[in-house]
Tab-separated table of C-alpha atoms in Angstrom:
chain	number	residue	atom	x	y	z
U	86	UNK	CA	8.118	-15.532	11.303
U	87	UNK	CA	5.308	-13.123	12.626
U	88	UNK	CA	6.485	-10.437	10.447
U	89	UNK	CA	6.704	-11.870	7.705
U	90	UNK	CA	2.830	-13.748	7.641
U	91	UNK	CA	1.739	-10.514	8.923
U	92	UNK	CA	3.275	-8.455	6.521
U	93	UNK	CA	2.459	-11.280	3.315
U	94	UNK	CA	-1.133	-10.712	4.907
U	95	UNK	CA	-1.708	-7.109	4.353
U	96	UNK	CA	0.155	-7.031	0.775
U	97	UNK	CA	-2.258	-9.798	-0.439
U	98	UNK	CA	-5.533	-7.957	1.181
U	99	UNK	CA	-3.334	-4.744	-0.485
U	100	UNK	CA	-2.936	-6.323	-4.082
U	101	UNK	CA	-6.789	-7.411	-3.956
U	102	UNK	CA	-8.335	-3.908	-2.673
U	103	UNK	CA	-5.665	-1.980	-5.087
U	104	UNK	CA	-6.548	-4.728	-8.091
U	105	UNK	CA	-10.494	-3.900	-7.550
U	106	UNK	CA	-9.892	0.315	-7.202
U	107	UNK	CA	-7.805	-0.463	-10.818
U	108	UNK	CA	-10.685	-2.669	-11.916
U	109	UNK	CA	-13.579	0.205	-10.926
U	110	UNK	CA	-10.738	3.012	-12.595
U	111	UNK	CA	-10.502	1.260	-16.224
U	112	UNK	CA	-14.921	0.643	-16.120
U	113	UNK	CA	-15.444	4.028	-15.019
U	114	UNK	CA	-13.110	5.175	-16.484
U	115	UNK	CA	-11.207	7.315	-14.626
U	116	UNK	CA	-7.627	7.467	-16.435
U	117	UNK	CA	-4.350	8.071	-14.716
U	118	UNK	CA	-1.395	10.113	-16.403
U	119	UNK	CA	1.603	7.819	-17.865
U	120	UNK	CA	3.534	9.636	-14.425
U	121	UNK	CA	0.660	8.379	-12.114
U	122	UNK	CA	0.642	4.801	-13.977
U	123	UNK	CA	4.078	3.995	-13.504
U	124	UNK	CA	4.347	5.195	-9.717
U	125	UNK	CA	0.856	2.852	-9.311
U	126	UNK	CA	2.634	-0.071	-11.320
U	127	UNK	CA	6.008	0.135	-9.391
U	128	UNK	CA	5.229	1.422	-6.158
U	129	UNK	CA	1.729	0.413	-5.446
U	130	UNK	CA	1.894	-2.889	-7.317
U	131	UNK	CA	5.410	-4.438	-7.635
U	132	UNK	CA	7.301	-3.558	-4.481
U	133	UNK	CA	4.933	-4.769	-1.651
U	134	UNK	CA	5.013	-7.789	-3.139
U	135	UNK	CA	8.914	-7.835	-3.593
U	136	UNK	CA	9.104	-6.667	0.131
U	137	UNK	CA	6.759	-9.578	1.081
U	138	UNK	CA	8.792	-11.934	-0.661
U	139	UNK	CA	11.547	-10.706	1.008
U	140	UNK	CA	10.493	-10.819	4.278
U	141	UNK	CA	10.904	-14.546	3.904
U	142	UNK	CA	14.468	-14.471	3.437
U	143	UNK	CA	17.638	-13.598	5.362
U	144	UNK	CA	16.584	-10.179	4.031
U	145	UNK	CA	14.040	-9.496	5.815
U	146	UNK	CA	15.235	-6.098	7.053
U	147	UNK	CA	15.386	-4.900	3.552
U	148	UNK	CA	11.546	-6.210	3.119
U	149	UNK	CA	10.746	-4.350	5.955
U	150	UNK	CA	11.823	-1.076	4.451
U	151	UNK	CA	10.737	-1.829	0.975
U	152	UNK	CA	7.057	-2.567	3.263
U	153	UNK	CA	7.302	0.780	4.930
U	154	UNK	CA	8.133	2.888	1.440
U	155	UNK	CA	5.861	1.483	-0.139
U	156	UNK	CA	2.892	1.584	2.019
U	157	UNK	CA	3.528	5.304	2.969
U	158	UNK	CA	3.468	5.982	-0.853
U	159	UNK	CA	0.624	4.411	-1.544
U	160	UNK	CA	-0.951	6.010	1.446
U	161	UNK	CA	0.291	9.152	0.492
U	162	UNK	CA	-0.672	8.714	-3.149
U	163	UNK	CA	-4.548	8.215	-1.977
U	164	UNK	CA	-4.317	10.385	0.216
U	165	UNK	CA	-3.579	13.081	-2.402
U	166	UNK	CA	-5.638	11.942	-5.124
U	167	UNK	CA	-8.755	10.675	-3.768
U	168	UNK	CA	-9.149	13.302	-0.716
U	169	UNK	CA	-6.629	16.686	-1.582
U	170	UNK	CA	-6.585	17.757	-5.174
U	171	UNK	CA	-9.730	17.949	-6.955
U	172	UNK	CA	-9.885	15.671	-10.190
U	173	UNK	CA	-11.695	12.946	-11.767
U	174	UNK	CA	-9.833	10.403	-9.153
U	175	UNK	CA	-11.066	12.853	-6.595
U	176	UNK	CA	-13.581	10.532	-3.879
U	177	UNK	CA	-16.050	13.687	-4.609
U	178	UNK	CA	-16.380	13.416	-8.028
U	179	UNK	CA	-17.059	9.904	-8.527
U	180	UNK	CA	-20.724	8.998	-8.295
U	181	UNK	CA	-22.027	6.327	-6.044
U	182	UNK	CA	-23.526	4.300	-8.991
U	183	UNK	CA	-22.605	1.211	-10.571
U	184	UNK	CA	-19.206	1.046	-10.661
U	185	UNK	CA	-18.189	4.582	-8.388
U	186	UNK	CA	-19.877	2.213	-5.492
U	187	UNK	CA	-16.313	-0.115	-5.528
U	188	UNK	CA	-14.519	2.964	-6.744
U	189	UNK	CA	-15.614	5.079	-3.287
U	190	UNK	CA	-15.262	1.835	-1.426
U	191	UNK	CA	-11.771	1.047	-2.066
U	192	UNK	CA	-10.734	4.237	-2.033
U	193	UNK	CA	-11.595	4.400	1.690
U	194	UNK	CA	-10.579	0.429	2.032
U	195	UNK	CA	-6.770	1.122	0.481
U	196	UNK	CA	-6.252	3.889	2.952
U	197	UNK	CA	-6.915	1.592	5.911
U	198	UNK	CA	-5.006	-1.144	4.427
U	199	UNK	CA	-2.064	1.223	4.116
U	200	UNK	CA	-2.125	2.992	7.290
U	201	UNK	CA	-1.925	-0.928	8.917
U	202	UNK	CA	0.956	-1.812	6.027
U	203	UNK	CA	2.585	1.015	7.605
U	204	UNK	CA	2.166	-0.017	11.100
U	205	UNK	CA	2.971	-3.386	10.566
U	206	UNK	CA	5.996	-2.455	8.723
U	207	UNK	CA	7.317	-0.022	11.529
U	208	UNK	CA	6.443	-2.309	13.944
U	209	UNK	CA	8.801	-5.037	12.456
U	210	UNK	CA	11.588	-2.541	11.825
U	211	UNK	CA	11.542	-1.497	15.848
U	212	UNK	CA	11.490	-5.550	16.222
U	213	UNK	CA	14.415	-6.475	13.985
U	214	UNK	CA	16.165	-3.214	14.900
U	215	UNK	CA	17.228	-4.040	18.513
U	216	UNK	CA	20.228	-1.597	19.427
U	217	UNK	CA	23.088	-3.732	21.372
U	218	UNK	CA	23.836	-2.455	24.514
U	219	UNK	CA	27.261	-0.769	25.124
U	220	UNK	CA	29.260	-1.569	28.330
């Protein structure tokens, strides 16, 4: 039952700070390739939230992976376009005014929310996982 309010927890504090960087993107604008939409739309948007649902369920184990993948690609996704290759998504070429204040903000706020959707995810895996001893 842990897992899955912890896990529902970060994907709802993960759809809010990932709604508000999308928000900040389409004012700024800062457009994303048709590639780059659809990994945001299916990864980043529509499979936390089927994991979390699923966590619920006698299928939790399969929410728990869905968690993990998804989190690591979002985290990796950020990771590469916000910090690594230099663009208009890049963190250093999005000024601090108006709306590049949320933009730099949850830039910085996704990656902590999916380093912890990782954790938490990894951490219920190891839980659920229990290896039955041999004799």
């Amino acid at each position: 039952m842990k897992i899955a309010q912890y896990g529902t927890t970060i994907v709802v504090i993960h759809a809010i700070a990932n709604g508000l960087h999308g928000l900040a993107h389409v004012e700024i604008p800062v457009a994303l390739s048709v590639l780059q939409s659809s990994f945001v739309v299916i990864v980043i948007f529509l499979t936390p939230i089927i994991a979390a649902v699923l966590l619920w369920t006698q299928f939790y184990r399969l929410g728990s992976w869905l968690l993990l993948f998804s989190m690591a690609g979002s985290l990796l996704f950020g990771i590469y376009n916000h910090l690594i290759v230099i663009s208009p998504d890049h963190l250093s070429q999005v000024s601090f005014a108006g709306w590049g204040l949320l933009f730099q903000i949850t830039a910085i706020l996704i990656l902590i929310v999916d380093g912890l959707g990782c954790w938490i995810s990894g951490w219920a895996l190891k839980t659920i996982q229990q290896p039955e001893e041999v004799l």
